[in-house]
Coordinates of C-alpha atoms and ligand atoms in Angstrom, one line a residue:
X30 CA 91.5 216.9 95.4
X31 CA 90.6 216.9 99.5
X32 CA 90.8 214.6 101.9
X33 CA 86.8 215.0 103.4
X34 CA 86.0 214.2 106.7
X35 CA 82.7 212.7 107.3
X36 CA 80.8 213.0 110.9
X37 CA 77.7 211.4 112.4
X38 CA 75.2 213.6 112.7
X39 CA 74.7 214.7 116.1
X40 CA 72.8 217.7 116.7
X41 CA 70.9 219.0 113.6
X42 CA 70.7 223.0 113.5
X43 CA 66.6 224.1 112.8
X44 CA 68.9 227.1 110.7
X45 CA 71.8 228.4 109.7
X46 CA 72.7 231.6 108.8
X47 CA 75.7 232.5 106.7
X48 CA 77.8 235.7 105.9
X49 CA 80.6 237.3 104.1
X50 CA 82.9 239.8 106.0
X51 CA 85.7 241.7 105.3
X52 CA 87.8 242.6 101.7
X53 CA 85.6 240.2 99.8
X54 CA 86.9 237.6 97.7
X55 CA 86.5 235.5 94.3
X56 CA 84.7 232.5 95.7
X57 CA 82.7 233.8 98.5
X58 CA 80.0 232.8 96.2
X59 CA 80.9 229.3 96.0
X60 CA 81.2 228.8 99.6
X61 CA 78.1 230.1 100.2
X62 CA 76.4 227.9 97.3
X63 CA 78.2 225.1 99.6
X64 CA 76.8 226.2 102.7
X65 CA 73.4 226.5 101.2
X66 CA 73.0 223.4 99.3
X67 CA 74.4 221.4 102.0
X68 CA 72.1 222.2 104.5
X69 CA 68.9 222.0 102.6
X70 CA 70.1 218.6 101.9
X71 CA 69.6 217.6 105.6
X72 CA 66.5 219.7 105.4
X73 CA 68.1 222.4 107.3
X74 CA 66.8 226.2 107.1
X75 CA 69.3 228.6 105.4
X76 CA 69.1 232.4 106.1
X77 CA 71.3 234.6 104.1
X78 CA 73.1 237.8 106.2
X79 CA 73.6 240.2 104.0
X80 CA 76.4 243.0 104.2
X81 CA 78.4 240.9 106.9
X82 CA 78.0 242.1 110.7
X83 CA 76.4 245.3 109.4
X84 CA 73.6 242.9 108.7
X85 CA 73.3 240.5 111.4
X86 CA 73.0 243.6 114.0
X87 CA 69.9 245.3 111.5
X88 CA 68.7 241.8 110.9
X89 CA 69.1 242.5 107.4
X90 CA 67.9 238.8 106.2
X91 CA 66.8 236.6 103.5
X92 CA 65.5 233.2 103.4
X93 CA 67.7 230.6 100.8
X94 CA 66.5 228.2 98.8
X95 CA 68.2 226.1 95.9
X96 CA 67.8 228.4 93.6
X97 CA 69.2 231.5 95.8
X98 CA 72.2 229.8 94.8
X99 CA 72.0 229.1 91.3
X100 CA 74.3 230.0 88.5
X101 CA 76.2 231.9 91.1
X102 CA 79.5 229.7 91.3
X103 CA 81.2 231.2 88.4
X104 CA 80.5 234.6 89.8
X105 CA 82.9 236.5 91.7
X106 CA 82.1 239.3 94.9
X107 CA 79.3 238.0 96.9
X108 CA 75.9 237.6 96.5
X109 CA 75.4 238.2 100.3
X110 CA 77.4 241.1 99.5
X111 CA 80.3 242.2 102.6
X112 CA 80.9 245.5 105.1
X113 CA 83.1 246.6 107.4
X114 CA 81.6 246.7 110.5
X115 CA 83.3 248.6 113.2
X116 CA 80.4 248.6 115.8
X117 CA 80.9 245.0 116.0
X118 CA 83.9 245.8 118.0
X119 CA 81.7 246.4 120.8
X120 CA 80.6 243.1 122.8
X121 CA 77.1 245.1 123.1
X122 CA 76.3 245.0 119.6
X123 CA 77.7 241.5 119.5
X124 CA 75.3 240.9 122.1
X125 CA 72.7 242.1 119.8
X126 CA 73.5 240.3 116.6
X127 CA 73.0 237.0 119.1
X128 CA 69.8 238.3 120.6
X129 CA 68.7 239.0 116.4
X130 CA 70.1 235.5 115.8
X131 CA 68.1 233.8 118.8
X132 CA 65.0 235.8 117.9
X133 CA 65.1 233.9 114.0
X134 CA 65.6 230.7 115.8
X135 CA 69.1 230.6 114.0
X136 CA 70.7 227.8 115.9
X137 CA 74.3 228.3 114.3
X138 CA 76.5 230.7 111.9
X139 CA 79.0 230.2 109.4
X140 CA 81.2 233.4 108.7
X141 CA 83.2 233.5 105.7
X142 CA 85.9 236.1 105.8
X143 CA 89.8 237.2 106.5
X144 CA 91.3 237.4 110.0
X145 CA 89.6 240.3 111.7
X146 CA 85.9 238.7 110.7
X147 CA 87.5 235.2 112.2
X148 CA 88.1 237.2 115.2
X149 CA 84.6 238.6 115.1
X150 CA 83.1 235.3 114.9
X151 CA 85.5 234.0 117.8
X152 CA 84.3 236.8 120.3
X153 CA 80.4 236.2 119.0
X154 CA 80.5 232.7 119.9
X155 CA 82.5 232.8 123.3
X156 CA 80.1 235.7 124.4
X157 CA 76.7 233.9 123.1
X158 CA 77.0 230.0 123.3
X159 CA 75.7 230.2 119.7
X160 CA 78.1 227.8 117.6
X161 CA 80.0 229.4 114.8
X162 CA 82.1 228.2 112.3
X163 CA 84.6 229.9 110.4
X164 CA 85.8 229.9 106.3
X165 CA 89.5 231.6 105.6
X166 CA 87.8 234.0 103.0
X167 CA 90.4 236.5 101.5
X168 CA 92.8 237.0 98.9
X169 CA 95.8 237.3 101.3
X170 CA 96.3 233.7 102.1
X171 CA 97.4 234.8 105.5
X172 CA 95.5 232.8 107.7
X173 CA 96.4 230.5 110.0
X174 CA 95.3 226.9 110.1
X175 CA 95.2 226.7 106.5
X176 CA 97.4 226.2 103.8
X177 CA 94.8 228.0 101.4
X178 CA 92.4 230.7 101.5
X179 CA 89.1 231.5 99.4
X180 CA 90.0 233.9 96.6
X181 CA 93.9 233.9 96.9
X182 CA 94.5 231.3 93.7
X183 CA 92.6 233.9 91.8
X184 CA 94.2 236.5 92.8
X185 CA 97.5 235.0 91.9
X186 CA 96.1 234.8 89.0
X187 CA 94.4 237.6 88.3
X188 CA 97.9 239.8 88.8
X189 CA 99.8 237.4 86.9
X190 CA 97.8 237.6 83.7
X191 CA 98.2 242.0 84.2
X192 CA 102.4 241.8 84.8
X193 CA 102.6 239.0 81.5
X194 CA 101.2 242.4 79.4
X195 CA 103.3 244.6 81.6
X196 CA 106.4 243.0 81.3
X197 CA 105.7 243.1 76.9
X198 CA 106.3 246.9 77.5
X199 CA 108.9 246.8 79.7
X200 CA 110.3 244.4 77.3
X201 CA 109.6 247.0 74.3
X202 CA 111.3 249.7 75.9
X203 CA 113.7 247.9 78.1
X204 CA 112.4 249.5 80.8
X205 CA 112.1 248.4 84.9
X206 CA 108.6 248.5 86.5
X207 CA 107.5 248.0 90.3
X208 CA 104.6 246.2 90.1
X209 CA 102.1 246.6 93.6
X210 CA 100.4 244.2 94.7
X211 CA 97.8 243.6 98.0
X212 CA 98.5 242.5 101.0
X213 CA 99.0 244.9 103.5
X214 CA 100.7 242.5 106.3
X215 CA 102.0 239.4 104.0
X216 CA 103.7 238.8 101.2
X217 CA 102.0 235.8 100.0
X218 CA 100.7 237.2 96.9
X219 CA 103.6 238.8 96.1
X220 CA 105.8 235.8 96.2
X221 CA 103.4 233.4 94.5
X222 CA 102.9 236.2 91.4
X223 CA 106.7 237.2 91.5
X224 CA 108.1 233.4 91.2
X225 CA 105.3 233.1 88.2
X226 CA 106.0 236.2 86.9
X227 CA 110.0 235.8 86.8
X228 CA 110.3 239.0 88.7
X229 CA 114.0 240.0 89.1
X230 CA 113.2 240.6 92.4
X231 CA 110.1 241.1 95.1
X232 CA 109.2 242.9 98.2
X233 CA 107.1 241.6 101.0
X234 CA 106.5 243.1 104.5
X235 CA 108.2 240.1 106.1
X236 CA 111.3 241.0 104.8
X237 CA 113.1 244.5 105.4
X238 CA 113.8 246.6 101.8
X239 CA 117.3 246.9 100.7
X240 CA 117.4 249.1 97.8
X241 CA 121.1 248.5 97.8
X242 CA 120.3 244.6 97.4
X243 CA 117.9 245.5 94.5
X244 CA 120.4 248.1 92.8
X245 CA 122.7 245.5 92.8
X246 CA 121.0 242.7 91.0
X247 CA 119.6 245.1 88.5
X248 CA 123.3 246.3 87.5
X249 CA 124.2 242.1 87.7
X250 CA 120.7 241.2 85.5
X251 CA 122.3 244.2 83.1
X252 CA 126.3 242.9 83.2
X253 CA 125.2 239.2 82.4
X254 CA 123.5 240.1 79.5
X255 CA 120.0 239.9 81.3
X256 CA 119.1 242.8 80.0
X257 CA 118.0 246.3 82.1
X258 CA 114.0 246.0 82.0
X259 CA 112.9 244.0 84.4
X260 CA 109.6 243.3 87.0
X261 CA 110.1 243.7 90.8
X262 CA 106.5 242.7 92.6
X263 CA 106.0 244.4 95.4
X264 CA 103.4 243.7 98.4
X265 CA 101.7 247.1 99.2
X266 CA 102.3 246.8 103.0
X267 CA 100.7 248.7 105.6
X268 CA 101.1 251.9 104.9
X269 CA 100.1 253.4 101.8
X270 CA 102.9 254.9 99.0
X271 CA 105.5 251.8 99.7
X272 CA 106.0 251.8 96.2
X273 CA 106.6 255.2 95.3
X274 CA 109.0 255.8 97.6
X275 CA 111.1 252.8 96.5
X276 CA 110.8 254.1 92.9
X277 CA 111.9 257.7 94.8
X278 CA 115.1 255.7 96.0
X279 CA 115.9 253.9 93.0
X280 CA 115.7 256.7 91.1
X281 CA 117.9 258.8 93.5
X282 CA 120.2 255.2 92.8
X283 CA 120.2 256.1 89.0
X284 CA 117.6 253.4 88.4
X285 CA 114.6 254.3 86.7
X286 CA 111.2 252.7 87.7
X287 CA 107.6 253.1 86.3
X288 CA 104.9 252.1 89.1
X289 CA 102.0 249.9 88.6
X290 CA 99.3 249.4 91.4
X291 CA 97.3 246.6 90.6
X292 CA 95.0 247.4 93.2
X293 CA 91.0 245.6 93.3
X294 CA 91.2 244.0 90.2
X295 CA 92.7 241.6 92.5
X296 CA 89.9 240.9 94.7
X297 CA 87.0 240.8 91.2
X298 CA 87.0 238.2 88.3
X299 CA 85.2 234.8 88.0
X300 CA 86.7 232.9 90.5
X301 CA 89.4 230.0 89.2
X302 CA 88.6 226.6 89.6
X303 CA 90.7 225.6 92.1
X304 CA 89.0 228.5 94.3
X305 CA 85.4 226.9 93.3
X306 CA 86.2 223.6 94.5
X307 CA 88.2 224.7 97.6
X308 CA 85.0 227.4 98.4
X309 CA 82.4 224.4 97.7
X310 CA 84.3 221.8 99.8
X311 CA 84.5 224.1 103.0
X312 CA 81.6 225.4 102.5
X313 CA 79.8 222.2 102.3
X314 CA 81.9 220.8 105.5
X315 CA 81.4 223.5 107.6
X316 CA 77.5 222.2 107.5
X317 CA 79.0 218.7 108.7
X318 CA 81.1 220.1 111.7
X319 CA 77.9 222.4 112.7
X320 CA 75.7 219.0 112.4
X321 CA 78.1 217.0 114.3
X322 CA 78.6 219.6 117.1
X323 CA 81.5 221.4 116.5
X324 CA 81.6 225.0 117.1
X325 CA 84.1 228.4 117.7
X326 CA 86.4 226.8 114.7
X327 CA 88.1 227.4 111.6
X328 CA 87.7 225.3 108.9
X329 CA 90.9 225.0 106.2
X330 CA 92.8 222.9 104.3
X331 CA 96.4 221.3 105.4
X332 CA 98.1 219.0 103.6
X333 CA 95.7 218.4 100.9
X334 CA 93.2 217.7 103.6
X335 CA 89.8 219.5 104.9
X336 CA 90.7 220.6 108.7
X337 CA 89.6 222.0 111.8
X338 CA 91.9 224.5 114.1
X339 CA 90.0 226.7 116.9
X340 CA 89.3 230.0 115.9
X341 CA 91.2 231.3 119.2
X342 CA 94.6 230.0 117.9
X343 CA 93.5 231.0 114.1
X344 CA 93.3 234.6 115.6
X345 CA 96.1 234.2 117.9
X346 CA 99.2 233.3 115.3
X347 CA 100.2 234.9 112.3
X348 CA 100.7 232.6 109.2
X349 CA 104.6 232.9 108.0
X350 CA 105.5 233.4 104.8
X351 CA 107.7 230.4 104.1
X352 CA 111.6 231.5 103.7
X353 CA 112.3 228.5 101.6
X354 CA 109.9 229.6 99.1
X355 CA 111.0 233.1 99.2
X356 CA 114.7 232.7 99.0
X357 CA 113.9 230.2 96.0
X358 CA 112.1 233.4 94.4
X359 CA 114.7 235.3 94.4
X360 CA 117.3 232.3 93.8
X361 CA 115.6 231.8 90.4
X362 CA 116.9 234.9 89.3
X363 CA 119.9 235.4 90.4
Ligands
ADP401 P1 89.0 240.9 107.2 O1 87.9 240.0 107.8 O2 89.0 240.8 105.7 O3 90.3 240.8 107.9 P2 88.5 243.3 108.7 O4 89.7 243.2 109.4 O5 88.0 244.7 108.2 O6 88.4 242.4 107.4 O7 87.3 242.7 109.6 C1 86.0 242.6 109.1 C2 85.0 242.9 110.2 O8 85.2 241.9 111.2 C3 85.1 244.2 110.9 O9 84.5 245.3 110.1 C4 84.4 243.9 112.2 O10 83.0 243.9 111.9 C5 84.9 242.5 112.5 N1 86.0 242.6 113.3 C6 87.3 242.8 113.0 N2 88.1 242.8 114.1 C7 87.3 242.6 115.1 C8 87.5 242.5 116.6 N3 88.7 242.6 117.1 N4 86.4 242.3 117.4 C9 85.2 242.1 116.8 N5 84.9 242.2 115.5 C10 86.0 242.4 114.7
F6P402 O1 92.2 241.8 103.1 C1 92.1 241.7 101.7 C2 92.5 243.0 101.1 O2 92.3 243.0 99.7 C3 94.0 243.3 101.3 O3 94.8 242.6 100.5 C4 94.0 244.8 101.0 O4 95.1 245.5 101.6 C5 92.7 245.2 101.7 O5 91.8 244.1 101.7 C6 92.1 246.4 101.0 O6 90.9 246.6 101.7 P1 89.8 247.7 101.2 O7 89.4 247.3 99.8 O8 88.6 247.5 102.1 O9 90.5 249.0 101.4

């Protein structure tokens, strides 16, 4: 399924400590299981950081073992469990986490987590020397330096299996429903569940909202015979109520919308297999980069195969939503 690389081993950790930061994710658990088992195969010490930067500044630790890890790859959330941690901001508490990181004899750190933990491990391991290595772990898929992220296949998923029983009713009743989903500053959810779904149309933050646009290809969908219910996905954005105030304008357009937020059953379930094995192979490589000396990266996937980009440019760029695939969404139902 990846391309691996393989590395000599040149400087062997005495431990590694791993956490989960950020919106958690289905498959943080099998990336940690990677993590884990991979270094007690080269007989390396595994501390668990619980609660993300929240613990790593208390020293909020736990030894890992083989069985820490068992029967936890099916399971989603994290067993590390994940915060938001604010203070970390500040390169004084940073300074701290590196001290309480020193102090354990933990020689190197592997954070699993969306953009703004990525940029938390950047600054930590710029400011301290100690070599980090970062996993894309969030639902958005909205990282860049990788075509995938931990959780986002699941996701997809996960909101494609709820707007398959939404659009029965709207079926039913020949009714029109605006479906939210996350992601507050991409639309790669959206467009991945609205070409799935066969949504009439979809709404992402890279692209401006033209209610016109959309009144327009309902009244078409209803004079070809397409029928007048109908599934619009829309990406929540950054500020809250997007989709309530496009139902608002519809309405006010004559077109009457019910509103569905999907919300956080997007970031629970049992994480899909395709997450388990893309979790398990980073996780497991980002022991291998650590081993063979590479620190203040990203690790991904790109074309199928396992990948390194420096955190600083990760942070730096924003991932675009491919126009291709989005104009093919909405070409497919046109
Ligand atoms: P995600 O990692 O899912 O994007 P957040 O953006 O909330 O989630 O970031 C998670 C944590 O990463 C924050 O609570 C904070 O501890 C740390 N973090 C985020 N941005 C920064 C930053 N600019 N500098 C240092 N730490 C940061
Ligand atoms: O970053 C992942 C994510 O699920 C986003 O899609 C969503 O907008 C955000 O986290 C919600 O975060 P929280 O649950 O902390 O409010």
């Amino acid at each position: 399924m990846y391309t691996i690389p393989t590395f000599s081993v040149t400087q062997k950790p005495r431990a590694i400590a791993v956490l989960t930061s950020g919106g958690d994710s289905p498959g943080m658990n099998p990336a940690i299981r990677g993590v884990v088992r991979a270094a007690l195969n080269q007989d390396i010490r595994v501390v668990g950081i619980h609660r993300g930067y929240s613990g790593l500044i208390t020293g909020d630790f736990e030894e890992m073992n083989s069985a820490s890890v068992t029967n936890i790859v099916q399971r989603g959330g994290t067993l590390l469990k994940s915060d938001r941690c604010l203070a970390f901001k500040d390169a004084k508490v940073r300074q701290r986490g590196a001290q309480i990181l020193q102090e354990n004899t933990i020689d190197a750190l592997v954070v699993i987590g969306g953009d703004g933990s990525l940029t938390g491990a950047h600054l930590l391991c710029r400011e301290s020397g100690i070599p980090v290595v970062g996993l894309p772990g969030t639902i958005d898929n909205d990282i860049f330096g990788s075509d995938d992220t931990i959780g986002f296949d699941t996701a997809v998923n996960t909101a494609l299996d709820a707007i398959d029983k939404i659009r029965d009713t709207a079926l039913s009743h020949e009714s029109l429903f605006l479906v939210e989903v996350m992601g507050r500053n991409s639309g790669f959810i959206a467009t991945h569940v609205g070409i799935a779904c066969g949504a009439e149309m979809i709404v992402v933050p890279e692209y401006e909202v033209e209610v016109d646009a959309i009144c327009f290809q309902l009244a078409n969908n209803r004079r070809t015979g397409q029928g007048s219910s109908g599934i619009i996905v829309v990406a929540e954005g950054p500020e809250p109520g997007l989709t309530y105030s496009l139902a608002h304008q519809l309405e006010a357009n004559g077109q009457i919308a019910k509103v569905c937020i999907l919300g956080h059953i997007q970031r629970g379930g049992s994480p899909s297999g395709h997450d388990r094995v893309l979790a398990s192979c980073l996780g497991a490589s980002a022991v291998d980069y650590l081993c063979a000396g590479y620190s203040d990266i990203m690790i991904g996937v790109q074309n199928g195969a396992i990948c390194d980009t420096p955190l600083k440019h990760v942070i730096a760029n924003k991932k675009p939503l491919d126009p291709t695939l989005f104009q093919r969404a909405l070409l497919l139902h046109k």
